[in-house]
Structures are given as structure tokens and as C-alpha cells.
């Protein structure tokens, strides 16, 4: 008598799920947004020292376990809460490199002028002086993500003929790093350290200085 073959629906014959498939509950974008918004509101009201993850969870209307699954600590949470604000930066085509730079500098200064940005950025930068992983998170979540604006601006200026094409990708990346450091550093110092306004006249003068240096660097 011929033996019966196990049915395909038998548990032993079912294929195992891929190891990279998540079997837990998926992350909720709405929950993430609520948590980050609550973090920024708590920073303005309480300040860095009194901010707790428990308070943020209550404000966001989520369980503490939901928050802890996403962020291991206060520093990481605050970095991400600020990072999404900088993601609002855009580089619309205003017709010239100078106009493009002035536009994005004004946007950047306006974001830095928000109470939640001031509190959060100064706090996490101070914390990062003794926390290397936090410095890395600031770099990847804020700095590296916003360098795209420099690369976009340079590529657009090259297409317009305002700047010569970079000789190679490595040189372009190095120049982008330098431009970002100069621009971001100047605006942060002006608005947060010196507490002076980045008004239209300052932005115009700064842009002229930046582009003068960029033109000189392009001819080296």
C-alpha cells in the first residue's frame, strides 16, 4: 500500500517566514509625529533639564512603552524632534545662486529663531560634547541630511554656468562640507550665540562674502 504524502497545509511543510520580516506591530507615523510635536512643546514649557520621556508620552497620548521602543533616551528623542524642523528647508529656484543662497539662509535663520529649536539645539550640542554617540546622531540626523541643499545649489549653479563643474565627486563632496560648515556655523553663531537678527541686510552681506570665497576656491 502506497504511503500518503503529507498535505501541503501541514505545519511541517509550510515555508518559514524570511528572517528579515518584522513580526511585531508596525510603527505608526501618526504616533511618531505626535511624540515629536509633544517633545518640542515640552521643551518650550519645561526646558531641557525638566523634560522627561514620561511627560512626553503623556502629552502625546501614547504609552511609555511605545516611546521607549522608538527612542532609547532623551537626547536621541530631542535630536529627532529638531531634525524634522530642519527637513522643512527647501531650495527653490530663485533665478541665481545668490538669490538661492539668500533664500535658504533666511529659512534656516527662521527655524533657529523658534523657541523649541533654540532650546533643543543648544541643549543637545552641549550634551554631545561628552557623548560621542549623540554627536554621531546629530551628524547623521541633521548635518548630513541638510548637506543635500549645498549639493543641489551647486549642481543648479553649474547648469546655469555660474560655477565651473567640480573636477571629481570627491572634490565636490569636500567643497560641500566646507560650504555647509561655513554657512551653518555663521547662522547658528549669529542667531543663537550672538543673539543678533539675521535680517535681510546681514543675509545679503553674508551671501556676498560666501560666494566670493566660493568663486575663489573654484579657480584654485
XYZ file of N, CA, C and O in Angstrom:
880
model
N 0.848 -1.196 0.000
C 0.000 0.000 0.000
C 0.881 1.242 0.000
O 1.806 1.358 0.785
N 0.521 2.172 -0.873
C 1.372 3.365 -1.022
C 1.138 4.330 0.140
O 0.009 4.597 0.525
N 2.233 4.861 0.728
C 2.106 5.792 1.859
C 1.599 7.136 1.364
O 1.886 7.542 0.245
N 0.851 7.799 2.231
C 0.273 9.089 1.846
C 1.293 10.208 2.053
O 2.031 10.236 3.019
N 1.320 11.124 1.100
C 2.203 12.289 1.200
C 1.573 13.328 2.093
O 0.383 13.609 1.967
N 2.330 13.925 3.038
C 1.742 14.938 3.906
C 1.140 16.071 3.091
O 1.659 16.478 2.072
N 0.028 16.594 3.574
C -0.648 17.701 2.885
C 0.239 18.940 2.893
O 0.987 19.187 3.824
N 0.097 19.754 1.821
C 0.869 20.994 1.735
C 0.533 21.947 2.874
O 1.286 22.842 3.191
N -0.679 21.738 3.462
C -1.075 22.644 4.532
C -0.562 22.195 5.886
O -0.795 22.837 6.896
N 0.154 21.085 5.905
C 0.707 20.586 7.148
C 1.721 21.573 7.694
O 2.494 22.156 6.948
N 1.735 21.815 9.027
C 2.678 22.779 9.599
C 4.112 22.476 9.245
O 4.913 23.381 9.054
N 4.463 21.176 9.116
C 5.846 20.840 8.839
C 6.258 21.164 7.425
O 7.430 21.262 7.115
N 5.260 21.334 6.520
C 5.589 21.600 5.123
C 5.511 23.069 4.764
O 5.809 23.455 3.653
N 5.064 23.889 5.701
C 4.952 25.318 5.400
C 6.327 25.967 5.445
O 7.109 25.695 6.343
N 6.618 26.874 4.473
C 7.922 27.550 4.486
C 8.037 28.496 5.678
O 7.059 29.102 6.099
N 9.238 28.588 6.214
C 9.477 29.506 7.327
C 9.486 30.934 6.812
O 9.945 31.193 5.698
N 8.965 31.885 7.597
C 8.987 33.291 7.146
C 10.404 33.802 7.059
O 11.280 33.358 7.801
N 10.680 34.723 6.111
C 12.028 35.287 5.998
C 12.460 35.895 7.322
O 11.659 36.483 8.047
N 13.739 35.756 7.631
C 14.231 36.226 8.918
C 14.192 37.734 9.049
O 14.214 38.274 10.145
N 14.140 38.460 7.891
C 14.165 39.921 7.962
C 12.767 40.534 8.005
O 12.604 41.739 7.965
N 11.719 39.716 8.050
C 10.358 40.221 8.117
C 10.018 40.528 9.567
O 10.196 39.684 10.448
N 9.559 41.746 9.845
C 9.189 42.120 11.202
C 7.844 41.524 11.543
O 6.886 41.632 10.787
N 7.778 40.864 12.688
C 6.528 40.242 13.094
C 5.810 41.045 14.161
O 4.698 40.717 14.537
N 6.460 42.081 14.697
C 5.821 42.901 15.709
C 4.880 43.919 15.084
O 4.663 43.944 13.871
N 4.314 44.766 15.954
C 3.391 45.791 15.456
C 4.178 46.849 14.677
O 5.249 47.284 15.089
N 3.648 47.276 13.518
C 4.367 48.280 12.720
C 4.365 49.629 13.421
O 3.462 49.945 14.189
N 5.391 50.426 13.147
C 5.451 51.760 13.699
C 4.349 52.617 13.106
O 3.992 52.487 11.944
N 3.814 53.498 13.910
C 2.771 54.407 13.465
C 3.372 55.775 13.194
O 3.960 56.392 14.091
N 3.209 56.242 11.956
C 3.726 57.561 11.611
C 3.014 58.635 12.416
O 3.621 59.632 12.825
N 1.710 58.435 12.675
C 0.949 59.411 13.457
C 1.466 59.476 14.888
O 1.575 60.559 15.470
N 1.810 58.320 15.454
C 2.351 58.299 16.819
C 3.702 58.991 16.868
O 3.990 59.771 17.790
N 4.541 58.714 15.869
C 5.849 59.367 15.823
C 5.700 60.886 15.760
O 6.395 61.630 16.467
N 4.796 61.345 14.900
C 4.593 62.789 14.742
C 4.089 63.407 16.038
O 4.540 64.487 16.439
N 3.165 62.708 16.712
C 2.631 63.222 17.972
C 3.712 63.295 19.041
O 3.778 64.251 19.825
N 4.568 62.293 19.085
C 5.654 62.266 20.077
C 6.638 63.407 19.832
O 7.044 64.101 20.772
N 7.032 63.603 18.580
C 7.997 64.654 18.276
C 7.408 66.043 18.526
O 8.103 66.939 19.027
N 6.146 66.213 18.204
C 5.490 67.501 18.467
C 5.389 67.750 19.963
O 5.626 68.874 20.440
N 5.045 66.709 20.721
C 4.954 66.834 22.174
C 6.321 67.151 22.778
O 6.423 67.906 23.754
N 7.360 66.587 22.213
C 8.717 66.859 22.696
C 9.060 68.330 22.530
O 9.593 68.970 23.446
N 8.759 68.877 21.372
C 9.062 70.292 21.132
C 8.249 71.191 22.057
O 8.769 72.184 22.594
N 6.977 70.855 22.274
C 6.139 71.657 23.174
C 6.654 71.585 24.608
O 6.691 72.604 25.322
N 7.064 70.407 25.042
C 7.581 70.245 26.408
C 8.885 71.011 26.598
O 9.139 71.564 27.679
N 9.719 71.039 25.562
C 10.976 71.781 25.653
C 10.723 73.270 25.892
O 11.403 73.907 26.707
N 9.760 73.825 25.182
C 9.453 75.246 25.332
C 8.916 75.523 26.731
O 9.289 76.503 27.380
N 8.043 74.645 27.218
C 7.390 74.877 28.506
C 8.284 74.545 29.698
O 8.318 75.280 30.690
N 9.011 73.422 29.614
C 9.753 72.917 30.765
C 11.252 73.172 30.700
O 11.923 73.215 31.738
N 11.795 73.284 29.484
C 13.239 73.372 29.344
C 13.862 71.990 29.328
O 13.219 70.979 29.627
N 15.148 71.952 28.990
C 15.848 70.674 28.845
C 15.901 69.893 30.154
O 15.631 68.692 30.194
N 16.248 70.542 31.242
C 16.510 69.829 32.490
C 15.276 69.140 33.055
O 15.383 68.076 33.684
N 14.097 69.712 32.851
C 12.869 69.136 33.422
C 12.126 68.224 32.448
O 11.133 67.588 32.824
N 12.587 68.162 31.228
C 11.924 67.316 30.229
C 12.157 65.840 30.555
O 13.287 65.416 30.794
N 11.081 65.051 30.571
C 11.200 63.610 30.786
C 10.431 62.875 29.697
O 9.463 63.407 29.130
N 10.848 61.657 29.419
C 10.145 60.860 28.414
C 8.735 60.533 28.868
O 7.823 60.429 28.045
N 8.541 60.387 30.179
C 7.199 60.122 30.690
C 6.251 61.270 30.409
O 5.093 61.056 30.024
N 6.734 62.502 30.589
C 5.899 63.671 30.311
C 5.563 63.753 28.828
O 4.431 64.061 28.448
N 6.553 63.466 27.990
C 6.317 63.489 26.541
C 5.255 62.455 26.159
O 4.358 62.736 25.356
N 5.348 61.262 26.720
C 4.368 60.216 26.407
C 2.962 60.656 26.788
O 1.995 60.442 26.034
N 2.832 61.290 27.952
C 1.515 61.767 28.392
C 0.975 62.827 27.442
O -0.199 62.794 27.041
N 1.812 63.768 27.073
C 1.385 64.828 26.159
C 0.990 64.276 24.791
O 0.062 64.784 24.152
N 1.725 63.261 24.343
C 1.461 62.696 23.017
C 0.300 61.718 23.022
O -0.171 61.308 21.956
N -0.144 61.317 24.215
C -1.248 60.365 24.309
C -0.860 58.960 23.914
O -1.675 58.218 23.362
N 0.394 58.583 24.204
C 0.860 57.230 23.886
C 1.399 56.588 25.157
O 1.714 57.258 26.139
N 1.493 55.267 25.132
C 2.067 54.553 26.268
C 3.565 54.800 26.343
O 4.218 55.013 25.322
N 4.103 54.749 27.553
C 5.542 54.943 27.708
C 6.324 53.891 26.924
O 7.382 54.186 26.363
N 5.789 52.676 26.884
C 6.490 51.614 26.158
C 6.570 51.929 24.679
O 7.555 51.576 24.018
N 5.558 52.597 24.139
C 5.586 52.995 22.728
C 6.741 53.947 22.468
O 7.467 53.819 21.472
N 6.940 54.889 23.378
C 8.013 55.862 23.210
C 9.377 55.200 23.393
O 10.291 55.428 22.608
N 9.505 54.366 24.414
C 10.803 53.739 24.701
C 11.227 52.773 23.600
O 12.424 52.541 23.406
N 10.262 52.197 22.901
C 10.623 51.314 21.790
C 11.261 52.094 20.648
O 12.040 51.549 19.862
N 10.921 53.361 20.542
C 11.400 54.167 19.428
C 12.684 54.927 19.760
O 13.539 55.087 18.908
N 12.779 55.428 20.984
C 13.926 56.248 21.366
C 14.489 55.759 22.693
O 13.761 55.680 23.691
N 15.781 55.470 22.750
C 16.377 54.935 23.970
C 16.564 55.964 25.075
O 16.709 55.602 26.239
N 16.558 57.245 24.724
C 16.783 58.255 25.751
C 16.359 59.633 25.304
O 15.962 59.854 24.153
N 16.472 60.602 26.214
C 16.009 61.959 25.949
C 16.813 62.625 24.844
O 16.243 63.311 23.981
N 18.109 62.449 24.855
C 18.947 63.117 23.864
C 18.572 62.707 22.445
O 18.427 63.547 21.552
N 18.407 61.398 22.223
C 18.062 60.897 20.894
C 16.693 61.419 20.450
O 16.490 61.780 19.291
N 15.764 61.461 21.392
C 14.424 61.952 21.082
C 14.459 63.424 20.682
O 13.837 63.820 19.691
N 15.194 64.230 21.424
C 15.243 65.657 21.130
C 15.930 65.918 19.792
O 15.496 66.784 19.020
N 16.996 65.179 19.487
C 17.658 65.336 18.187
C 16.672 65.089 17.058
O 16.579 65.868 16.100
N 15.899 64.019 17.153
C 14.946 63.706 16.089
C 13.818 64.728 16.026
O 13.306 65.038 14.945
N 13.412 65.256 17.176
C 12.356 66.267 17.192
C 12.803 67.539 16.482
O 11.998 68.222 15.830
N 14.089 67.864 16.599
C 14.624 69.052 15.925
C 14.927 68.757 14.458
O 14.742 69.607 13.586
N 15.376 67.546 14.174
C 15.767 67.194 12.805
C 14.622 67.402 11.824
O 14.845 67.852 10.697
N 13.402 67.069 12.242
C 12.277 67.212 11.313
C 11.998 68.677 10.999
O 11.447 69.000 9.939
N 12.370 69.581 11.905
C 12.211 71.007 11.616
C 13.164 71.433 10.507
O 12.791 72.178 9.597
N 14.401 70.951 10.574
C 15.365 71.299 9.535
C 15.025 70.640 8.203
O 15.444 71.119 7.147
N 14.266 69.547 8.243
C 13.834 68.916 6.994
C 12.877 69.811 6.208
O 12.593 69.546 5.039
N 12.363 70.866 6.853
C 11.483 71.811 6.157
C 12.258 72.701 5.191
O 11.661 73.347 4.324
N 13.574 72.753 5.339
C 14.380 73.611 4.465
C 14.260 73.173 3.007
O 14.340 71.985 2.705
N 14.090 74.131 2.141
C 13.969 73.871 0.712
C 14.876 74.826 -0.055
O 15.291 75.869 0.475
N 15.148 74.484 -1.297
C 15.990 75.332 -2.143
C 15.272 75.582 -3.471
O 15.696 75.097 -4.518
N 14.189 76.359 -3.444
C 13.505 76.664 -4.702
C 14.385 77.507 -5.609
O 15.248 78.255 -5.146
N 14.173 77.362 -6.896
C 14.970 78.089 -7.891
C 14.517 79.542 -7.936
O 13.419 79.856 -8.388
N 15.393 80.441 -7.490
C 15.070 81.867 -7.494
C 15.776 82.618 -8.610
O 15.788 83.838 -8.623
N 16.406 81.874 -9.517
C 16.971 82.504 -10.695
C 18.464 82.745 -10.686
O 19.065 82.936 -11.734
N 19.076 82.761 -9.503
C 20.523 82.952 -9.426
C 21.040 82.272 -8.163
O 20.288 82.030 -7.218
N 22.341 81.995 -8.156
C 22.941 81.359 -6.991
C 22.820 82.254 -5.764
O 22.520 81.785 -4.664
N 23.054 83.552 -5.935
C 22.956 84.469 -4.806
C 21.556 84.473 -4.210
O 21.380 84.414 -2.984
N 20.539 84.525 -5.062
C 19.167 84.531 -4.575
C 18.814 83.207 -3.903
O 18.101 83.182 -2.887
N 19.308 82.108 -4.463
C 19.048 80.799 -3.854
C 19.656 80.725 -2.457
O 19.021 80.250 -1.511
N 20.900 81.182 -2.330
C 21.585 81.132 -1.033
C 20.883 82.030 -0.021
O 20.646 81.634 1.129
N 20.540 83.233 -0.432
C 19.852 84.146 0.479
C 18.544 83.537 0.976
O 18.195 83.634 2.160
N 17.830 82.880 0.077
C 16.554 82.287 0.454
C 16.698 81.193 1.492
O 15.964 81.154 2.485
N 17.649 80.298 1.296
C 17.803 79.181 2.228
C 18.395 79.650 3.553
O 18.058 79.119 4.619
N 19.258 80.672 3.528
C 19.802 81.222 4.773
C 18.684 81.854 5.601
O 18.634 81.696 6.832
N 17.779 82.569 4.944
C 16.650 83.164 5.681
C 15.765 82.080 6.287
O 15.292 82.210 7.425
N 15.527 80.997 5.539
C 14.743 79.885 6.083
C 15.424 79.290 7.312
O 14.782 79.025 8.334
N 16.729 79.062 7.191
C 17.488 78.458 8.274
C 17.438 79.335 9.518
O 17.217 78.853 10.640
N 17.619 80.641 9.341
C 17.579 81.565 10.471
C 16.195 81.576 11.123
O 16.078 81.661 12.352
N 15.150 81.472 10.309
C 13.795 81.467 10.860
C 13.537 80.217 11.703
O 12.887 80.282 12.751
N 14.058 79.081 11.265
C 13.902 77.852 12.045
C 14.666 77.963 13.361
O 14.171 77.578 14.430
N 15.871 78.511 13.310
C 16.665 78.673 14.523
C 16.023 79.661 15.490
O 16.293 79.612 16.703
N 15.194 80.545 14.993
C 14.564 81.556 15.841
C 13.374 80.999 16.617
O 12.855 81.662 17.519
N 12.942 79.791 16.277
C 11.825 79.195 17.018
C 12.274 78.839 18.438
O 13.373 78.313 18.631
N 11.432 79.079 19.439
C 11.815 78.766 20.820
C 12.219 77.313 21.017
O 13.188 77.015 21.726
N 11.479 76.384 20.379
C 11.803 74.968 20.573
C 13.141 74.598 19.952
O 13.872 73.743 20.465
N 13.488 75.249 18.827
C 14.772 74.960 18.192
C 15.917 75.488 19.040
O 16.929 74.806 19.239
N 15.765 76.706 19.533
C 16.806 77.287 20.373
C 17.101 76.401 21.575
O 18.251 76.059 21.866
N 16.046 76.017 22.290
C 16.222 75.207 23.496
C 16.842 73.866 23.179
O 17.793 73.433 23.834
N 16.302 73.208 22.162
C 16.739 71.845 21.852
C 18.150 71.811 21.293
O 18.975 70.996 21.730
N 18.451 72.664 20.344
C 19.742 72.592 19.680
C 20.881 72.918 20.636
O 21.908 72.220 20.669
N 20.719 73.965 21.420
C 21.768 74.323 22.366
C 21.979 73.208 23.386
O 23.102 72.893 23.776
N 20.886 72.574 23.810
C 20.985 71.524 24.827
C 21.691 70.285 24.302
O 22.589 69.738 24.947
N 21.285 69.822 23.109
C 21.893 68.585 22.608
C 23.339 68.801 22.182
O 24.168 67.893 22.312
N 23.657 70.000 21.704
C 25.055 70.271 21.359
C 25.913 70.240 22.619
O 27.020 69.688 22.630
N 25.400 70.827 23.703
C 26.137 70.794 24.962
C 26.315 69.357 25.454
O 27.400 68.963 25.891
N 25.256 68.557 25.377
C 25.333 67.166 25.807
C 26.307 66.374 24.945
O 27.010 65.484 25.417
N 26.363 66.699 23.657
C 27.191 65.921 22.730
C 28.687 66.103 22.968
O 29.486 65.307 22.486
N 29.065 67.137 23.719
C 30.495 67.332 23.988
C 31.069 66.212 24.840
O 32.285 66.011 24.864
N 30.181 65.470 25.543
C 30.653 64.346 26.358
C 29.944 63.041 25.990
O 29.934 62.101 26.769
N 29.335 63.035 24.814
C 28.577 61.852 24.388
C 28.819 61.639 22.895
O 28.135 62.219 22.050
N 29.795 60.777 22.563
C 30.160 60.559 21.154
C 29.010 59.994 20.324
O 28.790 60.437 19.189
N 28.240 59.006 20.826
C 27.109 58.508 20.042
C 26.083 59.597 19.730
O 25.474 59.601 18.660
N 25.899 60.522 20.669
C 24.963 61.618 20.419
C 25.492 62.529 19.320
O 24.735 62.998 18.465
N 26.812 62.794 19.315
C 27.402 63.590 18.234
C 27.153 62.919 16.891
O 26.835 63.583 15.900
N 27.292 61.599 16.855
C 27.061 60.878 15.610
C 25.605 61.015 15.170
O 25.317 61.149 13.973
N 24.687 60.973 16.131
C 23.268 61.091 15.779
C 22.954 62.487 15.251
O 22.172 62.643 14.310
N 23.539 63.509 15.845
C 23.349 64.875 15.342
C 23.874 64.985 13.918
O 23.238 65.582 13.042
N 25.040 64.372 13.679
C 25.644 64.444 12.351
C 24.759 63.754 11.307
O 24.500 64.311 10.239
N 24.287 62.550 11.613
C 23.518 61.805 10.620
C 22.086 62.329 10.478
O 21.536 62.341 9.376
N 21.482 62.765 11.584
C 20.078 63.171 11.555
C 19.871 64.608 11.095
O 18.816 64.942 10.547
N 20.851 65.462 11.317
C 20.694 66.878 10.970
C 21.710 67.311 9.917
O 21.342 67.724 8.814
N 22.985 67.189 10.247
C 24.022 67.743 9.365
C 24.043 67.048 8.011
O 23.930 67.705 6.958
N 24.205 65.743 8.003
C 24.322 65.029 6.723
C 23.072 65.167 5.880
O 23.149 65.260 4.649
N 21.906 65.190 6.517
C 20.656 65.300 5.754
C 20.527 66.661 5.087
O 19.929 66.778 4.005
N 21.068 67.706 5.699
C 20.902 69.039 5.135
C 22.005 69.432 4.151
O 21.878 70.437 3.457
N 23.061 68.637 4.071
C 24.092 68.917 3.068
C 23.556 68.758 1.651
O 24.152 69.248 0.690
N 22.405 68.092 1.534
C 21.766 67.946 0.222
C 21.503 69.318 -0.404
O 21.555 69.473 -1.634
N 21.227 70.320 0.426
C 20.928 71.645 -0.091
C 22.143 72.255 -0.780
O 22.018 72.916 -1.814
N 23.316 72.021 -0.213
C 24.544 72.526 -0.828
C 24.778 71.846 -2.173
O 25.111 72.504 -3.171
N 24.609 70.542 -2.202
C 24.823 69.801 -3.446
C 23.813 70.219 -4.512
O 24.161 70.384 -5.687
N 22.549 70.418 -4.110
C 21.525 70.856 -5.060
C 21.858 72.247 -5.600
O 21.740 72.510 -6.801
N 22.265 73.138 -4.691
C 22.583 74.505 -5.106
C 23.769 74.560 -6.040
O 23.759 75.304 -7.030
N 24.788 73.760 -5.758
C 25.974 73.756 -6.616
C 25.621 73.198 -7.997
O 26.037 73.757 -9.031
N 24.874 72.097 -8.021
C 24.507 71.495 -9.305
C 23.691 72.472 -10.152
O 23.893 72.592 -11.365
N 22.785 73.193 -9.512
C 21.965 74.161 -10.247
C 22.829 75.305 -10.774
O 22.657 75.757 -11.912
N 23.775 75.779 -9.946
C 24.658 76.861 -10.380
C 25.551 76.414 -11.533
O 25.851 77.206 -12.441
N 25.979 75.160 -11.529
C 26.779 74.642 -12.637
C 25.967 74.599 -13.922
O 26.464 74.946 -15.000
N 24.696 74.201 -13.808
C 23.844 74.159 -15.009
C 23.618 75.559 -15.567
O 23.502 75.738 -16.780
N 23.554 76.549 -14.695
C 23.372 77.929 -15.148
C 24.666 78.526 -15.692
O 24.652 79.596 -16.297
N 25.781 77.885 -15.433
C 27.066 78.430 -15.842
C 27.639 79.412 -14.837
O 28.611 80.114 -15.135
N 27.068 79.463 -13.618
C 27.557 80.391 -12.598
C 28.807 79.861 -11.899
O 29.579 80.640 -11.325
N 28.976 78.536 -11.908
C 30.153 77.914 -11.300
C 30.701 76.864 -12.258
O 29.928 76.223 -12.984
N 32.023 76.672 -12.255
C 32.580 75.589 -13.083
C 32.230 74.241 -12.479
O 31.977 74.123 -11.270
N 32.189 73.228 -13.304
C 31.885 71.883 -12.805
C 33.017 71.393 -11.915
O 34.184 71.648 -12.173
N 32.636 70.701 -10.862
C 33.636 70.150 -9.949
C 34.473 69.120 -10.687
O 33.948 68.355 -11.508
N 35.790 69.077 -10.435
C 36.659 68.158 -11.171
C 36.354 66.687 -10.920
O 36.542 65.863 -11.808
N 35.881 66.347 -9.735
C 35.551 64.956 -9.438
C 34.622 64.922 -8.226
O 34.513 65.903 -7.479
N 33.914 63.797 -7.987
C 32.963 63.704 -6.874
C 33.596 63.956 -5.511
O 32.979 64.568 -4.632
N 34.829 63.500 -5.312
C 35.487 63.699 -4.019
C 35.711 65.180 -3.742
O 35.490 65.665 -2.623
N 36.140 65.902 -4.772
C 36.355 67.339 -4.611
C 35.036 68.059 -4.350
O 34.967 68.977 -3.525
N 33.984 67.641 -5.043
C 32.668 68.257 -4.848
C 32.168 68.026 -3.427
O 31.609 68.924 -2.791
N 32.367 66.801 -2.907
C 31.927 66.477 -1.550
C 32.696 67.289 -0.517
O 32.122 67.793 0.460
N 34.001 67.434 -0.737
C 34.821 68.206 0.203
C 34.400 69.670 0.219
O 34.323 70.302 1.280
N 34.107 70.208 -0.968
C 33.666 71.598 -1.047
C 32.308 71.775 -0.389
O 32.057 72.765 0.301
N 31.416 70.796 -0.591
C 30.086 70.855 0.027
C 30.194 70.858 1.542
O 29.480 71.600 2.224
N 31.093 70.040 2.084
C 31.299 70.018 3.531
C 31.735 71.388 4.038
O 31.242 71.879 5.059
N 32.675 71.997 3.322
C 33.204 73.294 3.742
C 32.127 74.378 3.670
O 31.976 75.183 4.600
N 31.375 74.385 2.585
C 30.313 75.384 2.426
C 29.275 75.239 3.528
O 28.832 76.224 4.138
N 28.889 74.000 3.800
C 27.884 73.771 4.841
C 28.400 74.245 6.197
O 27.684 74.921 6.950
N 29.643 73.892 6.521
C 30.207 74.295 7.805
C 30.238 75.811 7.956
O 29.901 76.354 9.020
N 30.646 76.495 6.884
C 30.732 77.958 6.935
C 29.338 78.570 7.077
O 29.104 79.434 7.944
N 28.409 78.143 6.248
C 27.067 78.734 6.256
C 26.316 78.428 7.546
O 25.793 79.339 8.210
N 26.261 77.146 7.913
C 25.532 76.764 9.117
C 26.182 77.379 10.358
O 25.492 77.892 11.247
N 27.510 77.337 10.407
C 28.196 77.881 11.568
C 27.945 79.366 11.742
O 27.716 79.847 12.866
N 27.963 80.106 10.645
C 27.759 81.550 10.728
C 26.350 81.891 11.189
O 26.147 82.773 12.040
N 25.358 81.187 10.641
C 23.967 81.500 11.002
C 23.670 81.076 12.440
O 22.996 81.802 13.186
N 24.164 79.905 12.855
C 23.963 79.465 14.239
C 24.615 80.445 15.209
O 24.026 80.834 16.230
N 25.839 80.873 14.901
C 26.521 81.818 15.790
C 25.778 83.147 15.841
O 25.605 83.739 16.923
N 25.335 83.616 14.696
C 24.635 84.902 14.648
C 23.351 84.867 15.471
O 23.077 85.774 16.261
N 22.544 83.816 15.305
C 21.222 83.786 15.923
C 21.210 83.241 17.345
O 20.467 83.744 18.198
N 22.019 82.221 17.624
C 21.952 81.569 18.931
C 23.045 82.024 19.898
O 22.813 82.064 21.104
N 24.234 82.318 19.391
C 25.334 82.708 20.279
C 25.354 84.227 20.479
O 25.316 84.723 21.605
N 25.388 84.961 19.372
C 25.383 86.423 19.469
C 23.993 86.988 19.727
O 23.859 88.136 20.151
N 22.960 86.184 19.444
C 21.571 86.620 19.639
C 21.263 87.886 18.856
O 20.570 88.790 19.318
N 21.791 87.932 17.631
C 21.537 89.051 16.727
C 20.640 88.567 15.595
O 20.683 87.389 15.221
N 19.838 89.451 15.019
C 18.944 89.022 13.947
C 19.683 88.775 12.631
O 20.597 89.527 12.274
N 19.294 87.741 11.949
C 19.813 87.504 10.594
C 18.847 88.191 9.635
O 18.072 87.543 8.919
N 18.917 89.518 9.633
C 17.981 90.291 8.822
C 18.434 90.322 7.363
O 19.474 89.748 7.006
N 17.642 90.985 6.534
C 17.893 90.968 5.096
C 19.275 91.507 4.748
O 19.969 90.972 3.877
N 19.707 92.589 5.412
C 20.999 93.180 5.119
C 22.133 92.240 5.519
O 23.110 92.082 4.782
N 22.030 91.607 6.685
C 23.079 90.670 7.116
C 23.141 89.480 6.159
O 24.233 89.047 5.776
N 21.990 88.957 5.771
C 21.956 87.817 4.856
C 22.579 88.182 3.521
O 23.334 87.414 2.925
N 22.288 89.408 3.026
C 22.860 89.840 1.753
C 24.376 89.933 1.831
O 25.093 89.454 0.942
N 24.880 90.537 2.894
C 26.330 90.692 3.046
C 27.010 89.333 3.240
O 28.075 89.078 2.686
N 26.386 88.477 4.022
C 26.967 87.157 4.251
C 27.013 86.361 2.944
O 28.011 85.697 2.640
N 25.949 86.430 2.167
C 25.907 85.708 0.895
C 26.990 86.190 -0.047
O 27.667 85.395 -0.711
N 27.189 87.488 -0.116
C 28.243 88.044 -0.978
C 29.615 87.546 -0.538
O 30.459 87.182 -1.374
N 29.840 87.495 0.767
C 31.114 87.009 1.292
C 31.298 85.528 0.980
O 32.383 85.093 0.542
N 30.244 84.745 1.166
C 30.303 83.302 0.913
C 30.573 83.017 -0.560
O 31.441 82.201 -0.906
N 29.854 83.684 -1.434
C 30.017 83.423 -2.858
C 31.357 83.931 -3.372
O 31.928 83.353 -4.306
N 31.879 85.005 -2.775
C 33.201 85.467 -3.151
C 34.255 84.425 -2.827
O 35.152 84.148 -3.627
N 34.123 83.812 -1.663
C 35.054 82.742 -1.300
C 34.888 81.508 -2.155
O 35.870 80.840 -2.524
N 33.631 81.187 -2.507
C 33.380 80.020 -3.348
C 33.954 80.205 -4.733
O 34.543 79.283 -5.316
N 33.826 81.401 -5.282
C 34.374 81.666 -6.607
C 35.900 81.547 -6.589
O 36.518 81.022 -7.522
N 36.509 82.042 -5.517
C 37.957 81.956 -5.399
C 38.417 80.496 -5.291
O 39.394 80.082 -5.903
N 37.672 79.710 -4.525
C 38.012 78.299 -4.359
C 37.864 77.548 -5.671
O 38.619 76.620 -5.960
N 36.910 77.940 -6.486
C 36.664 77.233 -7.766
C 37.787 77.456 -8.756
O 37.995 76.641 -9.674
N 38.550 78.528 -8.570
C 39.646 78.813 -9.522
C 40.983 78.255 -9.064
O 41.969 78.348 -9.779
N 41.019 77.680 -7.835
C 42.281 77.112 -7.333
C 42.689 75.865 -8.108
O 41.839 75.106 -8.525
